[in-house]
Short mmCIF file of N, CA and C in Angstrom, two decimals:
data_model
loop_
_atom_site.label_atom_id
_atom_site.label_comp_id
_atom_site.label_asym_id
_atom_site.label_seq_id
_atom_site.Cartn_x
_atom_site.Cartn_y
_atom_site.Cartn_z
N MET A 716 0.84 -1.19 0.00
CA MET A 716 0.00 0.00 0.00
C MET A 716 0.87 1.23 0.00
N THR A 717 0.74 2.01 -0.99
CA THR A 717 1.50 3.23 -1.09
C THR A 717 0.90 4.28 -0.18
N GLY A 718 1.77 4.96 0.53
CA GLY A 718 1.33 6.06 1.39
C GLY A 718 0.90 5.65 2.78
N SER A 719 0.78 4.36 3.06
CA SER A 719 0.39 3.97 4.42
C SER A 719 1.63 3.92 5.30
N ARG A 720 1.42 4.23 6.54
CA ARG A 720 2.54 4.22 7.49
C ARG A 720 2.21 3.29 8.63
N THR A 721 3.18 2.54 9.01
CA THR A 721 3.04 1.71 10.19
C THR A 721 3.48 2.54 11.38
N PRO A 722 2.64 2.62 12.42
CA PRO A 722 3.06 3.41 13.58
C PRO A 722 4.32 2.82 14.20
N ARG A 723 5.21 3.71 14.60
CA ARG A 723 6.46 3.29 15.24
C ARG A 723 6.14 2.75 16.62
N ARG A 724 6.72 1.61 16.95
CA ARG A 724 6.53 1.04 18.29
C ARG A 724 7.36 1.82 19.29
N ARG A 725 6.76 2.08 20.43
CA ARG A 725 7.46 2.82 21.48
C ARG A 725 8.34 1.86 22.26
N SER A 726 9.49 2.37 22.65
CA SER A 726 10.37 1.56 23.50
C SER A 726 9.81 1.54 24.92
N VAL A 727 10.31 0.63 25.73
CA VAL A 727 9.89 0.56 27.12
C VAL A 727 10.19 1.88 27.82
N ALA A 728 11.36 2.45 27.56
CA ALA A 728 11.74 3.71 28.20
C ALA A 728 10.76 4.83 27.84
N GLU A 729 10.26 4.81 26.61
CA GLU A 729 9.32 5.84 26.19
C GLU A 729 7.94 5.65 26.84
N ALA A 730 7.61 4.42 27.21
CA ALA A 730 6.30 4.13 27.80
C ALA A 730 6.27 4.38 29.31
N VAL A 731 7.43 4.41 29.95
CA VAL A 731 7.48 4.53 31.41
C VAL A 731 6.71 5.75 31.94
N PRO A 732 6.87 6.94 31.37
CA PRO A 732 6.12 8.09 31.91
C PRO A 732 4.60 7.86 31.91
N ASP A 733 4.07 7.30 30.83
CA ASP A 733 2.63 7.06 30.77
C ASP A 733 2.21 5.98 31.76
N VAL A 734 3.04 4.95 31.94
CA VAL A 734 2.74 3.90 32.92
C VAL A 734 2.69 4.49 34.32
N LEU A 735 3.63 5.37 34.64
CA LEU A 735 3.62 6.03 35.95
C LEU A 735 2.35 6.85 36.13
N THR A 736 1.98 7.60 35.11
CA THR A 736 0.79 8.44 35.19
C THR A 736 -0.46 7.59 35.40
N VAL A 737 -0.61 6.56 34.59
CA VAL A 737 -1.79 5.70 34.71
C VAL A 737 -1.81 4.99 36.06
N SER A 738 -0.63 4.60 36.56
CA SER A 738 -0.59 3.92 37.86
C SER A 738 -1.13 4.83 38.97
N ARG A 739 -0.87 6.13 38.87
CA ARG A 739 -1.38 7.08 39.85
C ARG A 739 -2.90 7.10 39.82
N ALA A 740 -3.46 7.12 38.63
CA ALA A 740 -4.92 7.15 38.49
C ALA A 740 -5.54 5.84 38.98
N VAL A 741 -4.82 4.73 38.86
CA VAL A 741 -5.35 3.43 39.28
C VAL A 741 -5.30 3.26 40.79
N VAL A 742 -4.21 3.68 41.44
CA VAL A 742 -4.07 3.43 42.88
C VAL A 742 -4.68 4.52 43.76
N ALA A 743 -4.79 5.74 43.26
CA ALA A 743 -5.32 6.85 44.07
C ALA A 743 -6.71 6.58 44.65
N PRO A 744 -7.63 5.96 43.91
CA PRO A 744 -8.95 5.71 44.49
C PRO A 744 -8.94 4.82 45.74
N ALA A 745 -7.85 4.16 46.02
CA ALA A 745 -7.76 3.35 47.25
C ALA A 745 -7.59 4.22 48.49
N LEU A 746 -7.12 5.45 48.34
CA LEU A 746 -6.81 6.30 49.48
C LEU A 746 -7.96 6.45 50.49
N PRO A 747 -9.18 6.76 50.04
CA PRO A 747 -10.25 6.94 51.04
C PRO A 747 -10.51 5.68 51.88
N PHE A 748 -10.21 4.52 51.33
CA PHE A 748 -10.44 3.27 52.05
C PHE A 748 -9.31 2.96 53.04
N LEU A 749 -8.24 3.75 52.96
CA LEU A 749 -7.07 3.51 53.81
C LEU A 749 -6.89 4.56 54.90
N VAL A 750 -7.84 5.48 55.02
CA VAL A 750 -7.72 6.58 56.00
C VAL A 750 -7.49 6.05 57.41
N ASP A 751 -8.10 4.95 57.75
CA ASP A 751 -7.95 4.38 59.10
C ASP A 751 -6.74 3.46 59.22
N ARG A 752 -5.97 3.36 58.16
CA ARG A 752 -4.78 2.51 58.16
C ARG A 752 -3.59 3.36 57.68
N PRO A 753 -2.95 4.08 58.61
CA PRO A 753 -1.94 5.08 58.23
C PRO A 753 -0.77 4.56 57.38
N VAL A 754 -0.25 3.39 57.67
CA VAL A 754 0.92 2.92 56.91
C VAL A 754 0.57 2.67 55.44
N PRO A 755 -0.50 1.91 55.13
CA PRO A 755 -0.85 1.76 53.72
C PRO A 755 -1.26 3.10 53.07
N PHE A 756 -1.94 3.96 53.84
CA PHE A 756 -2.32 5.27 53.30
C PHE A 756 -1.08 6.04 52.87
N VAL A 757 -0.09 6.11 53.74
CA VAL A 757 1.15 6.83 53.43
C VAL A 757 1.87 6.18 52.24
N ALA A 758 1.88 4.86 52.18
CA ALA A 758 2.56 4.17 51.08
C ALA A 758 1.90 4.50 49.74
N VAL A 759 0.58 4.43 49.68
CA VAL A 759 -0.13 4.74 48.43
C VAL A 759 0.04 6.21 48.08
N LEU A 760 -0.08 7.09 49.06
CA LEU A 760 0.08 8.52 48.80
C LEU A 760 1.50 8.83 48.34
N ALA A 761 2.49 8.18 48.94
CA ALA A 761 3.88 8.39 48.51
C ALA A 761 4.07 7.95 47.06
N TRP A 762 3.47 6.82 46.69
CA TRP A 762 3.58 6.37 45.29
C TRP A 762 2.93 7.39 44.35
N CYS A 763 1.76 7.89 44.73
CA CYS A 763 1.08 8.88 43.90
C CYS A 763 1.94 10.14 43.73
N ALA A 764 2.51 10.61 44.82
CA ALA A 764 3.35 11.81 44.76
C ALA A 764 4.60 11.56 43.92
N LEU A 765 5.25 10.42 44.13
CA LEU A 765 6.47 10.09 43.38
C LEU A 765 6.16 9.96 41.89
N SER A 766 5.08 9.29 41.55
CA SER A 766 4.74 9.13 40.13
C SER A 766 4.41 10.48 39.50
N ASP A 767 3.81 11.38 40.28
CA ASP A 767 3.47 12.71 39.76
C ASP A 767 4.73 13.52 39.47
N VAL A 768 5.73 13.37 40.31
CA VAL A 768 6.99 14.09 40.10
C VAL A 768 7.77 13.50 38.93
N LEU A 769 7.80 12.17 38.86
CA LEU A 769 8.65 11.50 37.88
C LEU A 769 8.10 11.46 36.46
N ASP A 770 6.78 11.34 36.29
CA ASP A 770 6.25 11.10 34.95
C ASP A 770 6.62 12.20 33.96
N GLY A 771 6.37 13.43 34.32
CA GLY A 771 6.70 14.55 33.42
C GLY A 771 8.19 14.71 33.21
N ALA A 772 8.97 14.57 34.30
CA ALA A 772 10.42 14.71 34.19
C ALA A 772 11.00 13.65 33.25
N LEU A 773 10.54 12.41 33.39
CA LEU A 773 11.03 11.34 32.51
C LEU A 773 10.59 11.55 31.06
N ALA A 774 9.37 12.02 30.88
CA ALA A 774 8.89 12.28 29.51
C ALA A 774 9.73 13.36 28.84
N ARG A 775 10.02 14.43 29.58
CA ARG A 775 10.84 15.50 29.00
C ARG A 775 12.26 15.00 28.72
N ARG A 776 12.81 14.23 29.65
CA ARG A 776 14.18 13.74 29.49
C ARG A 776 14.30 12.76 28.32
N SER A 777 13.29 11.93 28.12
CA SER A 777 13.34 10.95 27.03
C SER A 777 12.86 11.53 25.70
N GLY A 778 12.41 12.79 25.72
CA GLY A 778 11.92 13.42 24.50
C GLY A 778 10.56 12.92 24.08
N THR A 779 9.81 12.31 25.00
CA THR A 779 8.49 11.77 24.67
C THR A 779 7.35 12.60 25.25
N ALA A 780 7.66 13.77 25.78
CA ALA A 780 6.60 14.64 26.31
C ALA A 780 5.64 14.97 25.17
N SER A 781 4.35 14.89 25.46
CA SER A 781 3.35 15.12 24.41
C SER A 781 2.10 15.73 25.02
N GLU A 782 1.25 16.23 24.14
CA GLU A 782 -0.03 16.76 24.58
C GLU A 782 -0.88 15.64 25.19
N ARG A 783 -0.79 14.45 24.61
CA ARG A 783 -1.52 13.30 25.14
C ARG A 783 -1.05 12.96 26.55
N GLY A 784 0.27 12.97 26.75
CA GLY A 784 0.83 12.69 28.07
C GLY A 784 0.42 13.74 29.09
N ALA A 785 0.41 15.00 28.66
CA ALA A 785 -0.03 16.08 29.55
C ALA A 785 -1.50 15.91 29.92
N GLY A 786 -2.30 15.47 28.96
CA GLY A 786 -3.71 15.21 29.22
C GLY A 786 -3.91 14.05 30.20
N LEU A 787 -3.11 12.98 30.00
CA LEU A 787 -3.15 11.85 30.94
C LEU A 787 -2.76 12.31 32.34
N ASP A 788 -1.72 13.14 32.42
CA ASP A 788 -1.26 13.64 33.71
C ASP A 788 -2.36 14.46 34.39
N SER A 789 -3.01 15.31 33.64
CA SER A 789 -4.10 16.12 34.21
C SER A 789 -5.24 15.22 34.70
N ALA A 790 -5.58 14.21 33.92
CA ALA A 790 -6.64 13.29 34.33
C ALA A 790 -6.26 12.54 35.60
N ALA A 791 -5.01 12.08 35.68
CA ALA A 791 -4.55 11.38 36.88
C ALA A 791 -4.54 12.33 38.08
N ASP A 792 -4.18 13.59 37.84
CA ASP A 792 -4.20 14.58 38.91
C ASP A 792 -5.63 14.81 39.43
N VAL A 793 -6.60 14.82 38.53
CA VAL A 793 -8.00 14.99 38.95
C VAL A 793 -8.44 13.79 39.80
N VAL A 794 -8.08 12.58 39.36
CA VAL A 794 -8.43 11.38 40.13
C VAL A 794 -7.80 11.45 41.53
N LEU A 795 -6.51 11.83 41.58
CA LEU A 795 -5.83 11.94 42.87
C LEU A 795 -6.47 13.02 43.73
N THR A 796 -6.79 14.15 43.15
CA THR A 796 -7.41 15.24 43.92
C THR A 796 -8.76 14.80 44.50
N LEU A 797 -9.56 14.14 43.68
CA LEU A 797 -10.85 13.65 44.18
C LEU A 797 -10.65 12.63 45.31
N ALA A 798 -9.68 11.75 45.15
CA ALA A 798 -9.39 10.76 46.21
C ALA A 798 -8.93 11.46 47.48
N LEU A 799 -8.13 12.51 47.33
CA LEU A 799 -7.67 13.27 48.50
C LEU A 799 -8.84 14.00 49.17
N LEU A 800 -9.74 14.55 48.37
CA LEU A 800 -10.90 15.24 48.94
C LEU A 800 -11.77 14.28 49.75
N VAL A 801 -12.02 13.10 49.21
CA VAL A 801 -12.83 12.12 49.93
C VAL A 801 -12.07 11.64 51.17
N SER A 802 -10.76 11.42 51.04
CA SER A 802 -9.95 11.01 52.20
C SER A 802 -9.97 12.07 53.28
N GLY A 803 -9.80 13.32 52.87
CA GLY A 803 -9.83 14.43 53.82
C GLY A 803 -11.17 14.53 54.52
N ALA A 804 -12.26 14.36 53.76
CA ALA A 804 -13.60 14.41 54.35
C ALA A 804 -13.77 13.30 55.38
N ARG A 805 -13.31 12.11 55.05
CA ARG A 805 -13.42 10.99 56.01
C ARG A 805 -12.58 11.26 57.25
N ALA A 806 -11.37 11.79 57.05
CA ALA A 806 -10.48 12.02 58.19
C ALA A 806 -10.94 13.19 59.06
N LEU A 807 -11.57 14.19 58.45
CA LEU A 807 -12.00 15.36 59.21
C LEU A 807 -13.17 15.06 60.14
N GLY A 808 -14.02 14.16 59.74
CA GLY A 808 -15.17 13.83 60.58
C GLY A 808 -15.98 15.06 60.95
N PRO A 809 -16.10 15.37 62.24
CA PRO A 809 -16.94 16.50 62.66
C PRO A 809 -16.38 17.87 62.27
N ASP A 810 -15.11 17.94 61.89
CA ASP A 810 -14.54 19.22 61.45
C ASP A 810 -14.84 19.52 59.98
N LEU A 811 -15.44 18.56 59.27
CA LEU A 811 -15.70 18.71 57.83
C LEU A 811 -16.52 19.95 57.48
N PRO A 812 -17.63 20.24 58.19
CA PRO A 812 -18.48 21.37 57.76
C PRO A 812 -17.75 22.71 57.63
N GLN A 813 -16.72 22.95 58.41
CA GLN A 813 -16.03 24.24 58.30
C GLN A 813 -15.27 24.38 56.97
N PHE A 814 -14.97 23.26 56.30
CA PHE A 814 -14.23 23.32 55.04
C PHE A 814 -15.13 23.29 53.81
N VAL A 815 -16.39 22.91 53.97
CA VAL A 815 -17.28 22.75 52.83
C VAL A 815 -17.44 24.04 52.02
N PRO A 816 -17.71 25.20 52.63
CA PRO A 816 -17.86 26.42 51.81
C PRO A 816 -16.62 26.73 50.96
N ALA A 817 -15.44 26.57 51.53
CA ALA A 817 -14.21 26.86 50.78
C ALA A 817 -14.04 25.88 49.62
N VAL A 818 -14.27 24.60 49.87
CA VAL A 818 -14.10 23.59 48.82
C VAL A 818 -15.12 23.82 47.70
N VAL A 819 -16.35 24.15 48.06
CA VAL A 819 -17.37 24.41 47.04
C VAL A 819 -16.99 25.64 46.22
N ALA A 820 -16.55 26.71 46.88
CA ALA A 820 -16.16 27.94 46.16
C ALA A 820 -14.99 27.65 45.21
N ILE A 821 -14.01 26.90 45.67
CA ILE A 821 -12.87 26.56 44.82
C ILE A 821 -13.34 25.73 43.62
N ALA A 822 -14.21 24.77 43.87
CA ALA A 822 -14.73 23.93 42.79
C ALA A 822 -15.49 24.76 41.75
N VAL A 823 -16.29 25.72 42.22
CA VAL A 823 -17.05 26.58 41.30
C VAL A 823 -16.09 27.38 40.42
N VAL A 824 -15.06 27.95 41.00
CA VAL A 824 -14.09 28.73 40.21
C VAL A 824 -13.34 27.82 39.25
N ARG A 825 -12.95 26.62 39.68
CA ARG A 825 -12.26 25.67 38.79
C ARG A 825 -13.14 25.29 37.61
N VAL A 826 -14.40 24.97 37.88
CA VAL A 826 -15.32 24.60 36.80
C VAL A 826 -15.53 25.80 35.86
N ALA A 827 -15.64 26.99 36.41
CA ALA A 827 -15.77 28.20 35.57
C ALA A 827 -14.57 28.33 34.64
N GLY A 828 -13.37 28.07 35.16
CA GLY A 828 -12.16 28.12 34.32
C GLY A 828 -12.22 27.10 33.20
N MET A 829 -12.68 25.90 33.51
CA MET A 829 -12.80 24.85 32.48
C MET A 829 -13.82 25.24 31.42
N VAL A 830 -14.95 25.81 31.86
CA VAL A 830 -15.99 26.23 30.91
C VAL A 830 -15.45 27.34 30.01
N VAL A 831 -14.79 28.32 30.61
CA VAL A 831 -14.22 29.41 29.81
C VAL A 831 -13.23 28.86 28.79
N CYS A 832 -12.36 27.97 29.22
CA CYS A 832 -11.37 27.38 28.31
C CYS A 832 -12.07 26.62 27.18
N ARG A 833 -13.07 25.84 27.53
CA ARG A 833 -13.81 25.05 26.51
C ARG A 833 -14.50 25.97 25.51
N VAL A 834 -15.15 27.02 26.01
CA VAL A 834 -15.87 27.94 25.12
C VAL A 834 -14.88 28.72 24.24
N ARG A 835 -13.81 29.21 24.83
CA ARG A 835 -12.86 30.04 24.08
C ARG A 835 -11.97 29.24 23.14
N HIS A 836 -11.59 28.02 23.55
CA HIS A 836 -10.57 27.28 22.80
C HIS A 836 -11.02 25.92 22.29
N GLY A 837 -12.24 25.54 22.59
CA GLY A 837 -12.76 24.28 22.08
C GLY A 837 -12.29 23.04 22.82
N ARG A 838 -11.55 23.22 23.89
CA ARG A 838 -11.08 22.09 24.70
C ARG A 838 -10.77 22.58 26.10
N VAL A 839 -10.72 21.64 27.02
CA VAL A 839 -10.40 21.97 28.40
C VAL A 839 -8.91 21.69 28.62
N VAL A 840 -8.21 22.67 29.17
CA VAL A 840 -6.80 22.53 29.50
C VAL A 840 -6.63 22.90 30.96
N LEU A 841 -6.04 21.99 31.73
CA LEU A 841 -5.71 22.29 33.12
C LEU A 841 -4.25 22.70 33.17
N LEU A 842 -3.98 23.81 33.82
CA LEU A 842 -2.63 24.35 33.84
C LEU A 842 -1.75 23.63 34.85
N HIS A 843 -0.49 23.48 34.49
CA HIS A 843 0.52 22.95 35.41
C HIS A 843 1.31 24.14 35.96
N SER A 844 0.60 25.12 36.47
CA SER A 844 1.22 26.36 36.95
C SER A 844 1.88 26.14 38.31
N ARG A 845 2.70 27.09 38.68
CA ARG A 845 3.34 27.03 40.00
C ARG A 845 2.31 27.07 41.12
N ALA A 846 1.29 27.91 40.95
CA ALA A 846 0.25 28.01 41.98
C ALA A 846 -0.52 26.70 42.09
N ASN A 847 -0.84 26.06 40.95
CA ASN A 847 -1.54 24.78 41.00
C ASN A 847 -0.67 23.71 41.65
N ARG A 848 0.62 23.73 41.37
CA ARG A 848 1.53 22.77 42.00
C ARG A 848 1.61 23.00 43.50
N ALA A 849 1.69 24.26 43.90
CA ALA A 849 1.72 24.58 45.33
C ALA A 849 0.42 24.14 46.00
N ALA A 850 -0.70 24.39 45.34
CA ALA A 850 -1.99 23.98 45.90
C ALA A 850 -2.05 22.46 46.04
N GLY A 851 -1.62 21.75 45.02
CA GLY A 851 -1.62 20.29 45.08
C GLY A 851 -0.74 19.76 46.18
N THR A 852 0.41 20.37 46.35
CA THR A 852 1.33 19.95 47.41
C THR A 852 0.72 20.20 48.79
N LEU A 853 0.11 21.37 48.96
CA LEU A 853 -0.51 21.68 50.26
C LEU A 853 -1.74 20.82 50.55
N VAL A 854 -2.54 20.54 49.53
CA VAL A 854 -3.70 19.67 49.74
C VAL A 854 -3.21 18.28 50.15
N THR A 855 -2.21 17.77 49.45
CA THR A 855 -1.65 16.46 49.78
C THR A 855 -1.11 16.44 51.21
N ALA A 856 -0.31 17.45 51.54
CA ALA A 856 0.27 17.54 52.88
C ALA A 856 -0.83 17.72 53.93
N GLY A 857 -1.82 18.54 53.62
CA GLY A 857 -2.90 18.78 54.57
C GLY A 857 -3.69 17.54 54.88
N VAL A 858 -4.03 16.78 53.85
CA VAL A 858 -4.77 15.53 54.08
C VAL A 858 -3.90 14.55 54.85
N LEU A 859 -2.63 14.48 54.50
CA LEU A 859 -1.72 13.58 55.22
C LEU A 859 -1.65 13.95 56.71
N VAL A 860 -1.54 15.25 57.00
CA VAL A 860 -1.47 15.70 58.39
C VAL A 860 -2.77 15.38 59.12
N VAL A 861 -3.91 15.58 58.47
CA VAL A 861 -5.20 15.27 59.12
C VAL A 861 -5.30 13.78 59.39
N VAL A 862 -4.91 12.96 58.41
CA VAL A 862 -4.99 11.51 58.60
C VAL A 862 -4.09 11.05 59.75
N LEU A 863 -2.88 11.61 59.81
CA LEU A 863 -1.91 11.15 60.81
C LEU A 863 -2.10 11.78 62.18
N THR A 864 -2.57 13.04 62.23
CA THR A 864 -2.60 13.75 63.52
C THR A 864 -3.96 14.33 63.88
N GLY A 865 -4.85 14.49 62.90
CA GLY A 865 -6.14 15.13 63.16
C GLY A 865 -6.08 16.65 63.13
N ARG A 866 -4.93 17.23 62.90
CA ARG A 866 -4.77 18.70 62.88
C ARG A 866 -5.15 19.24 61.50
N THR A 867 -5.76 20.43 61.46
CA THR A 867 -6.31 20.97 60.22
C THR A 867 -5.62 22.23 59.68
N GLU A 868 -4.60 22.73 60.36
CA GLU A 868 -4.00 24.00 59.96
C GLU A 868 -3.46 23.99 58.53
N VAL A 869 -2.85 22.90 58.12
CA VAL A 869 -2.29 22.84 56.76
C VAL A 869 -3.42 22.86 55.72
N LEU A 870 -4.56 22.26 56.06
CA LEU A 870 -5.69 22.29 55.14
C LEU A 870 -6.24 23.70 54.97
N VAL A 871 -6.18 24.51 56.00
CA VAL A 871 -6.62 25.91 55.88
C VAL A 871 -5.71 26.62 54.87
N ALA A 872 -4.41 26.46 55.01
CA ALA A 872 -3.47 27.06 54.05
C ALA A 872 -3.71 26.51 52.66
N ALA A 873 -3.99 25.20 52.56
CA ALA A 873 -4.25 24.59 51.25
C ALA A 873 -5.47 25.21 50.59
N CYS A 874 -6.51 25.48 51.36
CA CYS A 874 -7.71 26.11 50.80
C CYS A 874 -7.41 27.51 50.27
N VAL A 875 -6.62 28.26 51.00
CA VAL A 875 -6.25 29.62 50.54
C VAL A 875 -5.48 29.54 49.23
N VAL A 876 -4.45 28.72 49.19
CA VAL A 876 -3.62 28.61 47.98
C VAL A 876 -4.42 28.01 46.83
N ALA A 877 -5.25 27.00 47.10
CA ALA A 877 -6.07 26.41 46.04
C ALA A 877 -7.06 27.43 45.48
N GLY A 878 -7.62 28.26 46.35
CA GLY A 878 -8.52 29.31 45.88
C GLY A 878 -7.82 30.31 44.99
N LEU A 879 -6.65 30.75 45.42
CA LEU A 879 -5.88 31.70 44.61
C LEU A 879 -5.46 31.08 43.28
N SER A 880 -5.05 29.82 43.29
CA SER A 880 -4.62 29.18 42.04
C SER A 880 -5.81 28.97 41.10
N ALA A 881 -6.99 28.70 41.66
CA ALA A 881 -8.19 28.55 40.83
C ALA A 881 -8.53 29.88 40.14
N VAL A 882 -8.45 30.97 40.89
CA VAL A 882 -8.71 32.29 40.31
C VAL A 882 -7.67 32.60 39.24
N GLU A 883 -6.39 32.31 39.52
CA GLU A 883 -5.35 32.55 38.53
C GLU A 883 -5.62 31.78 37.25
N GLU A 884 -5.99 30.51 37.37
CA GLU A 884 -6.26 29.69 36.18
C GLU A 884 -7.44 30.25 35.39
N LEU A 885 -8.49 30.67 36.08
CA LEU A 885 -9.64 31.27 35.41
C LEU A 885 -9.21 32.51 34.63
N VAL A 886 -8.45 33.39 35.26
CA VAL A 886 -8.00 34.62 34.59
C VAL A 886 -7.10 34.29 33.39
N VAL A 887 -6.21 33.31 33.55
CA VAL A 887 -5.34 32.91 32.43
C VAL A 887 -6.20 32.47 31.25
N HIS A 888 -7.24 31.67 31.51
CA HIS A 888 -8.10 31.21 30.41
C HIS A 888 -8.89 32.35 29.79
N VAL A 889 -9.22 33.35 30.58
CA VAL A 889 -9.95 34.50 30.04
C VAL A 889 -9.06 35.34 29.14
N VAL A 890 -7.79 35.54 29.51
CA VAL A 890 -6.93 36.47 28.77
C VAL A 890 -6.02 35.82 27.74
N SER A 891 -5.85 34.50 27.77
CA SER A 891 -4.91 33.85 26.86
C SER A 891 -5.50 33.65 25.48
N ALA A 892 -4.66 33.89 24.47
CA ALA A 892 -5.08 33.64 23.09
C ALA A 892 -5.17 32.14 22.81
N GLU A 893 -4.27 31.36 23.38
CA GLU A 893 -4.25 29.90 23.22
C GLU A 893 -3.98 29.26 24.57
N PRO A 894 -4.60 28.11 24.84
CA PRO A 894 -4.33 27.44 26.11
C PRO A 894 -2.94 26.80 26.11
N ASP A 895 -2.23 26.95 27.20
CA ASP A 895 -0.89 26.39 27.35
C ASP A 895 -0.83 25.67 28.69
N PRO A 896 -0.90 24.32 28.69
CA PRO A 896 -0.92 23.61 29.96
C PRO A 896 0.33 23.80 30.80
N ASP A 897 1.43 24.21 30.17
CA ASP A 897 2.68 24.39 30.90
C ASP A 897 2.93 25.83 31.32
N ARG A 898 1.93 26.66 31.21
CA ARG A 898 2.09 28.05 31.63
C ARG A 898 2.41 28.10 33.12
N ARG A 899 3.45 28.84 33.48
CA ARG A 899 3.91 28.86 34.86
C ARG A 899 3.05 29.68 35.80
N SER A 900 2.54 30.80 35.30
CA SER A 900 1.70 31.66 36.12
C SER A 900 0.98 32.65 35.21
N LEU A 901 0.16 33.48 35.82
CA LEU A 901 -0.53 34.52 35.07
C LEU A 901 0.47 35.45 34.39
N LEU A 902 1.57 35.70 35.07
CA LEU A 902 2.56 36.66 34.57
C LEU A 902 3.65 36.03 33.71
N ARG A 903 3.86 34.70 33.83
CA ARG A 903 4.94 34.03 33.09
C ARG A 903 4.39 32.89 32.26
N ARG A 904 4.76 32.88 31.00
CA ARG A 904 4.37 31.79 30.13
C ARG A 904 5.36 30.64 30.32
N SER A 905 5.09 29.52 29.66
CA SER A 905 6.01 28.36 29.76
C SER A 905 7.33 28.70 29.11
N ARG A 906 8.30 27.84 29.39
CA ARG A 906 9.67 28.08 28.88
C ARG A 906 9.72 28.12 27.39
#
């Protein structure tokens, strides 16, 4: 057949970043079921955090970073975030109601950003900005602290940073000509 191309097979090294990403999405839903078992909870959360750090770095290093990989990463991040929210809710118990208004407000702003991006650009892009990374780190740390100690101070900081990062993402989608998932902040574009 003239003009047909056989897709190039990916090497194992090229597949590792995607395997790490997918593994995060597969194991993260176990977190809410492990809230009462600190050692397995920490082990699963550590794997999720490690895979989140390594997948993008390995993809960039191997030259296999792609829009598809970034989309997989965002999807795995959403799964992890939802698992952390449910885990945090279970661990907070009677302290949960004080966090509900903040979480709902953050969710509304995040969804508004997605809607704006979809309407303006025809697709949803979640930013890998510094503020979003800081929010993710604080949410992870906050849930971990609540699970291990019952203390909520880190979650309060996480809500503040997550709220600010949600507003930043919404504004970026409003003012950007094209969506860039690697945009660092409202003021700085990707490298």
